[in-house]
Coordinates of C-alpha atoms and ligand atoms in Angstrom, one line a residue:
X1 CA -17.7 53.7 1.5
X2 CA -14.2 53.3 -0.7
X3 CA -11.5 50.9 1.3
X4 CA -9.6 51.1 3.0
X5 CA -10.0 53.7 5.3
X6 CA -7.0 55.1 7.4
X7 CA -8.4 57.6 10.2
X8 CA -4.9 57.4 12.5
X9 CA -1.5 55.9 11.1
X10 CA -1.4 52.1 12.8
X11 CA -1.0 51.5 15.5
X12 CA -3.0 54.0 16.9
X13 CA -3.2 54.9 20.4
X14 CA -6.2 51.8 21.2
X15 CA -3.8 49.1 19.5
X16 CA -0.4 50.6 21.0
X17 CA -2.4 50.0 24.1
X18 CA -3.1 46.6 23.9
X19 CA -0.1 45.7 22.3
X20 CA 1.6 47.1 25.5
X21 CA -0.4 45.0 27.4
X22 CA -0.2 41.9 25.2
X23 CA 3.4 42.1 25.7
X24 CA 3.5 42.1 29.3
X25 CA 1.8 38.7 29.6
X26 CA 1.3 36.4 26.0
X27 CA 4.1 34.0 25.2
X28 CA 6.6 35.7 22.8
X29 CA 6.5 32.5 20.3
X30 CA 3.9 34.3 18.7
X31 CA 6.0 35.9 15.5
X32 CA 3.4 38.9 15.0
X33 CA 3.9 40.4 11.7
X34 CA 2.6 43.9 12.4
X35 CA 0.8 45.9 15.3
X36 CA -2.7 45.1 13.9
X37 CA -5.7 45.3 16.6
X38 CA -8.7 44.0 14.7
X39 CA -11.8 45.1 16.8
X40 CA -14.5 43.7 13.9
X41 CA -14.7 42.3 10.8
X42 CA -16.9 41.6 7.4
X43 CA -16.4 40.1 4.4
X44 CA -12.9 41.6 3.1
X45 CA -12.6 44.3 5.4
X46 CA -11.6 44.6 9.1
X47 CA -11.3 47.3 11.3
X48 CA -9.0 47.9 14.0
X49 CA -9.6 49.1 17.4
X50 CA -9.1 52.9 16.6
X51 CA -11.3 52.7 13.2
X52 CA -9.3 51.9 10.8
X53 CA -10.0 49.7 8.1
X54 CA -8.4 47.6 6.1
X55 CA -8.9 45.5 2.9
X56 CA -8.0 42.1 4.1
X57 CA -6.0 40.0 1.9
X58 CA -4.3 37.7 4.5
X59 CA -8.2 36.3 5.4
X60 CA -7.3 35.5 8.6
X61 CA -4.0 33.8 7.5
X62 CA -5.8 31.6 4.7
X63 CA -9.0 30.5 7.1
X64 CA -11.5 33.1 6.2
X65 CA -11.9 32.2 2.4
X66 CA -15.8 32.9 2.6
X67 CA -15.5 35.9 4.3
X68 CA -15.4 37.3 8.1
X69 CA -18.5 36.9 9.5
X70 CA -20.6 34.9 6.6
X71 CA -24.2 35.5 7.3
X72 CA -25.0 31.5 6.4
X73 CA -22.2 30.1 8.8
X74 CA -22.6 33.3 11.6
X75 CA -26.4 31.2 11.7
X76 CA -25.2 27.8 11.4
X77 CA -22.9 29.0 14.8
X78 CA -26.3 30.1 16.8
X79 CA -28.0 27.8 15.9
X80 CA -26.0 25.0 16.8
X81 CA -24.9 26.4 20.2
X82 CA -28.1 26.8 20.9
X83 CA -29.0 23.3 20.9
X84 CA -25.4 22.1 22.5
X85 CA -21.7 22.9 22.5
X86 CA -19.6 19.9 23.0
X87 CA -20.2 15.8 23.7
X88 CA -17.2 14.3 23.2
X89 CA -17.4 12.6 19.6
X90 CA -14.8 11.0 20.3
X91 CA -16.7 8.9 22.7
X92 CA -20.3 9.5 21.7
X93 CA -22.2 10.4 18.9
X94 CA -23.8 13.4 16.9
X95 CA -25.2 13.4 13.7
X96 CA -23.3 16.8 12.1
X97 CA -20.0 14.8 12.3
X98 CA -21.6 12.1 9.9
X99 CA -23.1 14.8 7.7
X100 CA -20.1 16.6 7.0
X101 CA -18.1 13.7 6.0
X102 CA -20.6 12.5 3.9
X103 CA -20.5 16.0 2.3
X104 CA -16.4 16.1 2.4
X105 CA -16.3 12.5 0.5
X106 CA -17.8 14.3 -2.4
X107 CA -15.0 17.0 -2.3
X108 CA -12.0 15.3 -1.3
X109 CA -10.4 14.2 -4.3
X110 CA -10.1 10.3 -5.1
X111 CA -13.2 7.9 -6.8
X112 CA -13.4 6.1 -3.9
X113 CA -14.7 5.5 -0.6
X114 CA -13.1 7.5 1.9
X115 CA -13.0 8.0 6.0
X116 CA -12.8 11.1 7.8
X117 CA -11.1 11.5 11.1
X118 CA -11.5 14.7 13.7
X119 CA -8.8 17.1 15.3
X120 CA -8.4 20.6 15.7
X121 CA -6.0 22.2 14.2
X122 CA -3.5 21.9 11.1
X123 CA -0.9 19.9 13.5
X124 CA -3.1 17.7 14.6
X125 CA -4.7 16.9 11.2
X126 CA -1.0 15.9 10.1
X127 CA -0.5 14.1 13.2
X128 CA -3.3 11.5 12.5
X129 CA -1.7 11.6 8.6
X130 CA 2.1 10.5 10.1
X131 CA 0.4 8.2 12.9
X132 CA -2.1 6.5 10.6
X133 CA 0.5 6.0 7.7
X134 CA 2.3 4.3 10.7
X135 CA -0.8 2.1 11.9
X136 CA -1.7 1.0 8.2
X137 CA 2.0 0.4 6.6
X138 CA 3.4 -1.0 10.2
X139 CA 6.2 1.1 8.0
X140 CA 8.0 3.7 10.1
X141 CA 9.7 6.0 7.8
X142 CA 8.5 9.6 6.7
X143 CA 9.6 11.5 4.0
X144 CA 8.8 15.3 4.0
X145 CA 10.1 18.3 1.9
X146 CA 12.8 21.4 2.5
X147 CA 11.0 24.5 3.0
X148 CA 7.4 22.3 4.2
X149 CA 5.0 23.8 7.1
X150 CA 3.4 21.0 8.7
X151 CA 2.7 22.8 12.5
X152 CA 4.0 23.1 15.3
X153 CA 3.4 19.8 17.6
X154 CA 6.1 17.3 18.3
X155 CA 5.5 15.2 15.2
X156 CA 4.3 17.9 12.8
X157 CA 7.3 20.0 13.4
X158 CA 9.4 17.0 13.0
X159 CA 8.2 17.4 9.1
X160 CA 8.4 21.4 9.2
X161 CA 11.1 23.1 7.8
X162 CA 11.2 26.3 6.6
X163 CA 12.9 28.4 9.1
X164 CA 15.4 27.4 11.7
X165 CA 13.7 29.5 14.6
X166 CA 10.6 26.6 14.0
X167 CA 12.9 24.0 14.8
X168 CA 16.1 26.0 17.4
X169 CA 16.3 23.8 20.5
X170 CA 13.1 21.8 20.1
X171 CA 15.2 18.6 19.0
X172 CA 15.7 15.4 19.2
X173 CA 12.7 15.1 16.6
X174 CA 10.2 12.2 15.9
X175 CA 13.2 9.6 14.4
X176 CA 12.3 8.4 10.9
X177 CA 11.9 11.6 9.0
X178 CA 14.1 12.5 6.1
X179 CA 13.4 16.0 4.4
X180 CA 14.1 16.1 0.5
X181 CA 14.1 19.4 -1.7
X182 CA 11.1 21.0 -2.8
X183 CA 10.7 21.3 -6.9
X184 CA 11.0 25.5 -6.2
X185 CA 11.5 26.0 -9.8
X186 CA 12.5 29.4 -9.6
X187 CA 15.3 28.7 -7.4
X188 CA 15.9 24.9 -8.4
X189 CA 18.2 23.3 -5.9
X190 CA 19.4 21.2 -8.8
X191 CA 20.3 24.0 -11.1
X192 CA 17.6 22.2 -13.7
X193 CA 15.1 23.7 -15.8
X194 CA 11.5 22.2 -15.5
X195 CA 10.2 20.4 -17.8
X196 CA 13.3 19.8 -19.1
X197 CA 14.9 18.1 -16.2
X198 CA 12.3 14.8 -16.5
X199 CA 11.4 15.9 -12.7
X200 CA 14.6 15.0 -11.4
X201 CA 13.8 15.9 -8.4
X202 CA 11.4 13.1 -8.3
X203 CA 14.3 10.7 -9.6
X204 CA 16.8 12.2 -6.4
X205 CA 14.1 10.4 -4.1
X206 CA 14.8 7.6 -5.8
X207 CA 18.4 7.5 -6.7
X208 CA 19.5 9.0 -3.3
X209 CA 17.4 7.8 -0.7
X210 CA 15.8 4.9 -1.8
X211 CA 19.3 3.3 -3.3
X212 CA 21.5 4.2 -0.9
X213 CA 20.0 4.8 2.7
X214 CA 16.6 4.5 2.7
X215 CA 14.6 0.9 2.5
X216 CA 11.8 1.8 0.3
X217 CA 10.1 -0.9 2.4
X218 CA 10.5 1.2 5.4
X219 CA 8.7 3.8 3.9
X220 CA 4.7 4.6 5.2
X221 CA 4.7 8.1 3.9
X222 CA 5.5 11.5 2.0
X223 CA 4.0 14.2 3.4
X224 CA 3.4 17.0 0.7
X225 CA 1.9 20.4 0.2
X226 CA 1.0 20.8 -3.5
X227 CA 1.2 24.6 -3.3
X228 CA 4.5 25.3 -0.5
X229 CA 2.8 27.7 1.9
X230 CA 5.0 29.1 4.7
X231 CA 7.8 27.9 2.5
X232 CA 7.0 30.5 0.0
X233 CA 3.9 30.3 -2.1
X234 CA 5.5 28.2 -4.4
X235 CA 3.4 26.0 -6.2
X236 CA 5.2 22.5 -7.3
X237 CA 5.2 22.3 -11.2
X238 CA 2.5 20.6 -13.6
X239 CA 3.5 17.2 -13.8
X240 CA 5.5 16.9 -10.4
X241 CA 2.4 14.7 -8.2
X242 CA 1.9 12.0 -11.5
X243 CA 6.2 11.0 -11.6
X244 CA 6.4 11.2 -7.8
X245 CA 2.9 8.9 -7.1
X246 CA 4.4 6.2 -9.4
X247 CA 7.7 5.8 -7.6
X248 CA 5.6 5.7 -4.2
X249 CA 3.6 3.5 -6.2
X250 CA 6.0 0.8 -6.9
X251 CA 7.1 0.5 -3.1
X252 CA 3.3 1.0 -1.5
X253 CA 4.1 4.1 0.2
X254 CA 1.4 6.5 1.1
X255 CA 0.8 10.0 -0.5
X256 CA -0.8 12.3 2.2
X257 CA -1.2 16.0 1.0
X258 CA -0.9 18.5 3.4
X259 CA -4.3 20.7 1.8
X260 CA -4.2 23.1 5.5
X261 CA -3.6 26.2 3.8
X262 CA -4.2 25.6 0.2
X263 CA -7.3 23.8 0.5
X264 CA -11.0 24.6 0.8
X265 CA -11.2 26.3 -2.4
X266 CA -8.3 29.1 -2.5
X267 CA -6.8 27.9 -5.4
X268 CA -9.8 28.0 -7.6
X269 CA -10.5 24.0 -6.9
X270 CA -11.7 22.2 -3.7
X271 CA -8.1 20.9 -2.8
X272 CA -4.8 22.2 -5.0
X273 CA -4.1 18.4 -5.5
X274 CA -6.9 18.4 -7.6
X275 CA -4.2 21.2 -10.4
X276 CA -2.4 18.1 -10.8
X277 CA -4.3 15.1 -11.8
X278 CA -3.5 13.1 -8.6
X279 CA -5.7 11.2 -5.7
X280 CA -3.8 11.2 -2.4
X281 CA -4.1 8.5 -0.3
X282 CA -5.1 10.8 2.6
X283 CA -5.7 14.4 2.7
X284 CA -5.2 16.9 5.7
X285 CA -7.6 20.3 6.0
X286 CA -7.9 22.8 8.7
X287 CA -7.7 26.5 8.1
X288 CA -10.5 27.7 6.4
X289 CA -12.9 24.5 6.6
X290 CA -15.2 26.0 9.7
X291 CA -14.6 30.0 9.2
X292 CA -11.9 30.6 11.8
X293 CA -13.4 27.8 14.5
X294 CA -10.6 24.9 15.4
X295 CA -11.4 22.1 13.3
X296 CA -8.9 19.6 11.7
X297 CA -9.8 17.0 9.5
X298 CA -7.6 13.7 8.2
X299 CA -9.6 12.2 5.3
X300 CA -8.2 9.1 3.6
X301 CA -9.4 6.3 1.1
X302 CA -11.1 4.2 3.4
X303 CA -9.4 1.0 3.3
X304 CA -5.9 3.1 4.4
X305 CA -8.4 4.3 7.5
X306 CA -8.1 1.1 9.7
X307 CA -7.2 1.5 12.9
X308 CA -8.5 0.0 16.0
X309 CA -10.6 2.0 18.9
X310 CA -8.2 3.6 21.5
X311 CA -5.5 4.0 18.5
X312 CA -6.1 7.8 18.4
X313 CA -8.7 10.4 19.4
X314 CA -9.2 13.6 20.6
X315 CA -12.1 14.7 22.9
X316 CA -12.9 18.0 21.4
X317 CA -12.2 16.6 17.6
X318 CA -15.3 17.4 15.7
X319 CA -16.8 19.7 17.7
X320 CA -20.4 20.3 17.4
X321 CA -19.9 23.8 16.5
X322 CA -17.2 23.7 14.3
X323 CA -18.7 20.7 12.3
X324 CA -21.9 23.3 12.1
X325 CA -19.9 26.3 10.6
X326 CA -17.9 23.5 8.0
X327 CA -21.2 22.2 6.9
X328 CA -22.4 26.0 5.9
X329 CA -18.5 26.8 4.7
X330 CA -19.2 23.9 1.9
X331 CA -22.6 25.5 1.7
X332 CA -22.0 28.9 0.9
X333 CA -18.6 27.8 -1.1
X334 CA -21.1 26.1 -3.3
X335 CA -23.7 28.7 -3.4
X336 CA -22.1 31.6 -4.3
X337 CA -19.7 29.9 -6.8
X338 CA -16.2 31.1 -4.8
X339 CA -13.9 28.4 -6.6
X340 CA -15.1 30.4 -9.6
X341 CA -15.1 33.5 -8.4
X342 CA -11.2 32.9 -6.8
X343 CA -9.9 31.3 -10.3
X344 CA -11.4 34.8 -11.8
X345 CA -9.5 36.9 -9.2
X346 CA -6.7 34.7 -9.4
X347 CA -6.0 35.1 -13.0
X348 CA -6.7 39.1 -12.7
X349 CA -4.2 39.2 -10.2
X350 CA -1.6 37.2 -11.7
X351 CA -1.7 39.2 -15.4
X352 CA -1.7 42.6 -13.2
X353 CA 1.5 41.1 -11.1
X354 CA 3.1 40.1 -14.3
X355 CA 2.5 43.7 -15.9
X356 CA 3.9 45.4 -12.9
X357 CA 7.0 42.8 -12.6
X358 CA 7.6 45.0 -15.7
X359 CA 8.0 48.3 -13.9
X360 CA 9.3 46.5 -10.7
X361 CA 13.1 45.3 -10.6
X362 CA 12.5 44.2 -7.0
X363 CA 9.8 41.8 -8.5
X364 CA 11.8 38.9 -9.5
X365 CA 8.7 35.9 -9.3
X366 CA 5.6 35.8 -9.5
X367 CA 3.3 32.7 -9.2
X368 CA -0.1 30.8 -7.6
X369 CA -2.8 29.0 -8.1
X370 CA -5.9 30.9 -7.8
X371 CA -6.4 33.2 -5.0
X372 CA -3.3 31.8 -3.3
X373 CA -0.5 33.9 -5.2
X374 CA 2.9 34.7 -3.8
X375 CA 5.5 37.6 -5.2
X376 CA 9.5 37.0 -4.5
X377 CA 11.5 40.0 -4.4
X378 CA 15.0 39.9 -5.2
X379 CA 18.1 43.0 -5.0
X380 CA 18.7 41.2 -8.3
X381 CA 17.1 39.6 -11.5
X382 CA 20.4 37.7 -12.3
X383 CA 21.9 36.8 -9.5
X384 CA 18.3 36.4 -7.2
X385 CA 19.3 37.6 -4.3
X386 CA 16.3 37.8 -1.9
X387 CA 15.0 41.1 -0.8
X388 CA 14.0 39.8 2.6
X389 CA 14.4 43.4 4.5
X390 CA 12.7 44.8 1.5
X391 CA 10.1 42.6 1.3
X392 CA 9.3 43.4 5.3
X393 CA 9.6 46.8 4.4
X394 CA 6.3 46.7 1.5
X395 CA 4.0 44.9 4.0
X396 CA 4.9 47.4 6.8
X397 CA 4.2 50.6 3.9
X398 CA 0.6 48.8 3.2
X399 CA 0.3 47.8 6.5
X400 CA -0.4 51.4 7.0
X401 CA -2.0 52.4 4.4
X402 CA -4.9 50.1 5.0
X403 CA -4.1 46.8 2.8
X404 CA -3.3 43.3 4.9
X405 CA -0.7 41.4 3.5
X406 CA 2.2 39.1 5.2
X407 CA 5.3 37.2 3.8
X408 CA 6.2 33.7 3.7
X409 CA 9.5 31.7 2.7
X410 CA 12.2 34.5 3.0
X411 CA 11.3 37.4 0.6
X412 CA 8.1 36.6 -0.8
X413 CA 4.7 38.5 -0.8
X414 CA 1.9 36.8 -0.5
X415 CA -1.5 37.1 -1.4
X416 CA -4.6 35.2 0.0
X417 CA -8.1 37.5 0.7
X418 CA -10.9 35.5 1.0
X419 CA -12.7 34.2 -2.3
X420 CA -15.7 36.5 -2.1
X421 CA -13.4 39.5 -3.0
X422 CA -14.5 41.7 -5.5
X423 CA -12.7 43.1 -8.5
X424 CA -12.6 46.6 -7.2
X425 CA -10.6 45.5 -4.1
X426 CA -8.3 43.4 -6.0
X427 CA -7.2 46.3 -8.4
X428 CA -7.4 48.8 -5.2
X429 CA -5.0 46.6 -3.0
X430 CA -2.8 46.0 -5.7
X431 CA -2.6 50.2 -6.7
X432 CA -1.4 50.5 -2.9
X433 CA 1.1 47.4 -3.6
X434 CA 2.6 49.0 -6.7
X435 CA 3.1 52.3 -4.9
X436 CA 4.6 50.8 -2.2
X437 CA 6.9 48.9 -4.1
X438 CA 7.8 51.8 -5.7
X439 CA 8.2 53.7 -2.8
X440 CA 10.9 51.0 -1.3
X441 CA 12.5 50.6 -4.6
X442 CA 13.4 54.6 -4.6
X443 CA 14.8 54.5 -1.1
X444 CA 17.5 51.6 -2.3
X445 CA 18.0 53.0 -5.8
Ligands
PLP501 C1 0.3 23.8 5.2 C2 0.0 23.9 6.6 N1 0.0 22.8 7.4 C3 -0.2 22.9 8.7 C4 -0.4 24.1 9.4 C5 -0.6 24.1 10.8 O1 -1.9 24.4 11.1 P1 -2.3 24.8 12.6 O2 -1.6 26.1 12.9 O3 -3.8 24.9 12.6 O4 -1.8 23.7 13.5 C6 -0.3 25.3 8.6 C7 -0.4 26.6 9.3 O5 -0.1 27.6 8.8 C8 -0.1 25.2 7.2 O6 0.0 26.3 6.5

């Protein structure tokens, strides 16, 4: 069969039905992008409740990168709830929790020893990053970036921020956070052009913060994504992690890299860190790392990992199950060569993007790191100004003709199927993208 395959133009009577339901009685926080019902799903494709199917190149929102329904980890599931479903690790013991991080500390970046704490979720994973940093330092300062995704709960969205409706009436935040800008190249907030500029954005931290309001000393931690997700898909430049490491350096303040949507091999390595030549002190996955079950994981170097029992836990933190599904993840990642295969896709991608930013005004960026590749639209080349409306407007046209995509930052397209995809889907999606850019681009000529 050829995908994707459009039998009724989405929503369809099945998915207007449940979204008429859903609406009646599911909190509206939920920012749904599009009416999409997914009733099953395999590899790159899903299908919605009234047949349709798509070619899926939001994987899940960055947590599928082996694939919906891997055969490996679909077993590694049974087979684990078949023996038990949940004691606590927290408080007891099982042996999958030890097995994974002894398989993690091979893949997390850094030559040394490291130690692996257990949540659920991306939040959480950051929350034992900021609360450790804390612990260790006995520092209580927090540095994080403009335009950063961190979650949702009290102390990751204290960190978060990259759109106001994240943060809108949810203040007073956890005290001790400053934000500082992002090195977004493409719109540099200091007017510079990289490399040129010596990283000055690096040299800010220090001249501005660190010289006039902010004790170094006080400092435990920067909280970083190497690739901005929500923020944009904006991927910080080459030497940005080496400058910015030596200042923390020279006060002993923590790098912890925020790897939730970047990590587990989208960009074509284990972690996106790893683009840039740098260790981090700690290291935050979720997403992807068990296939779509919770699991949140806070790796650091294992000296930095020192806190006392009672300090922090979570009762279902390493779940049984999850740890299962991570354990084939790595597996199968290894296996099937996906880094590989995601570098290869990656690069397709990004030479077709830059070919049709050629026919394409509205393009006006396009960037990434392997399979993690985002496209800014703008009304205009020269002046930039971002085609949000327009940019909603594409994803809605492919939205219905059968090709998965959301946004991030505020006009940006992003792109993030799982690494398995094939060649074929790549060039069919992005056929449907170029028409539909075209399409939008005629109706604002
Ligand atoms: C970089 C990053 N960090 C943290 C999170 C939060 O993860 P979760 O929704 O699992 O709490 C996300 C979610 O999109 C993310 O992209």
């Amino acid at each position: 069969m050829s995908y994707p395959k459009i039998v009724v133009v989405p929503p369809g009577p099945k998915a207007k039905g449940v979204v008429g339901r859903d609406d009646a009685i599911i909190s509206p926080s939920f920012g749904r992008a599009y009416p999409l019902v997914i009733s099953s799903a395999e590899g790159c494709i899903i299908t919605d409740v009234d047949g349709n199917k798509y070619i899926d190149m939001n994987a899940g929102l960055a947590c599928m990168n082996v694939g919906h329904n891997h055969p490996k980890v679909v077993a590694a599931i049974k087979a684990q709830a078949d023996r038990f479903l949940h004691y606590s690790y927290t408080d007891f013991y099982y042996e999958n929790v030890v097995d994974l991080s002894e398989t993690l500390e091979t893949i997390v970046p850094g030559d040394f020893k490291k130690k692996f704490f257990y949540g659920n979720s991306g939040a959480e994973a950051n929350e034992a990053a900021i609360k450790l940093s804390r612990w260790h330092t006995r520092r209580q300062g927090v540095i994080a970036y403009i335009g950063s995704f961190h979650g949702r709960t009290m102390g990751a969205v204290s960190l978060t921020a990259s759109k106001p409706a994240q943060r809108r009436y949810f203040a007073p935040f956890v005290p001790g956070v400053e934000h500082v800008p992002y090195p977004y190249c493409y719109r540099c907030p200091f007017n510079l052009e990289c490399p040129d500029c010596g990283y000055y954005c690096v040299d800010y931290i220090n001249e501005y913060l660190f010289r006039k309001y902010v004790p170094p000393e006080d400092v435990a931690v920067v909280v970083a994504e190497a690739v901005q997700g929500e923020g944009g898909y904006i991927p910080a430049p080459k030497g940005y992690f080496k400058e910015l490491k030596k200042l923390l350096d020279q006060h002993g303040i923590l790098l912890s890299l925020d790897e939730v949507q970047s990590g587990m091999g989208r960009t074509g390595k284990w972690f996106a860190i790893e683009h840039y030549g740098v260790a981090p002190d700690i290291v935050c996955i979720a997403k992807a790392i068990a296939s779509g079950l919770p699991l949140g994981v806070c790796a650091s170097r294992a000296d930095i990992m020192d806190w006392t029992p009672g300090s922090h836990a979570s009762t279902f933190g390493g779940n049984p199950v999850s740890c299962a599904a991570a354990k084939a993840v790595v597996q199968a990642m290894k296996e099937e060569r996906m880094l590989e295969n995601a570098e290869r896709q990656g690069n397709h991608i990004m030479k077709r993007l830059k070919e049709m930013m050629e026919e394409h005004p509205l393009i006006g960026d396009v960037r990434g790191l392997g399979l993690m590749v985002g496209i800014e639209l703008v009304r205009d080349r020269e002046t930039k100004e971002p085609a949000a409306k327009e940019a909603e407007d594409v994803m809605m046209r492919c939205f219905r003709k059968g090709v998965a995509l959301v946004t991030c930052g505020v006009s940006t397209i992003r792109l993030m199927p799982p690494l398995i995809i094939s060649r074929d889907l790549v060039d069919r999606s992005l056929e449907i993208l170029d028409g539909c850019l075209g399409e939008v681009e005629a109706e604002n000529r």
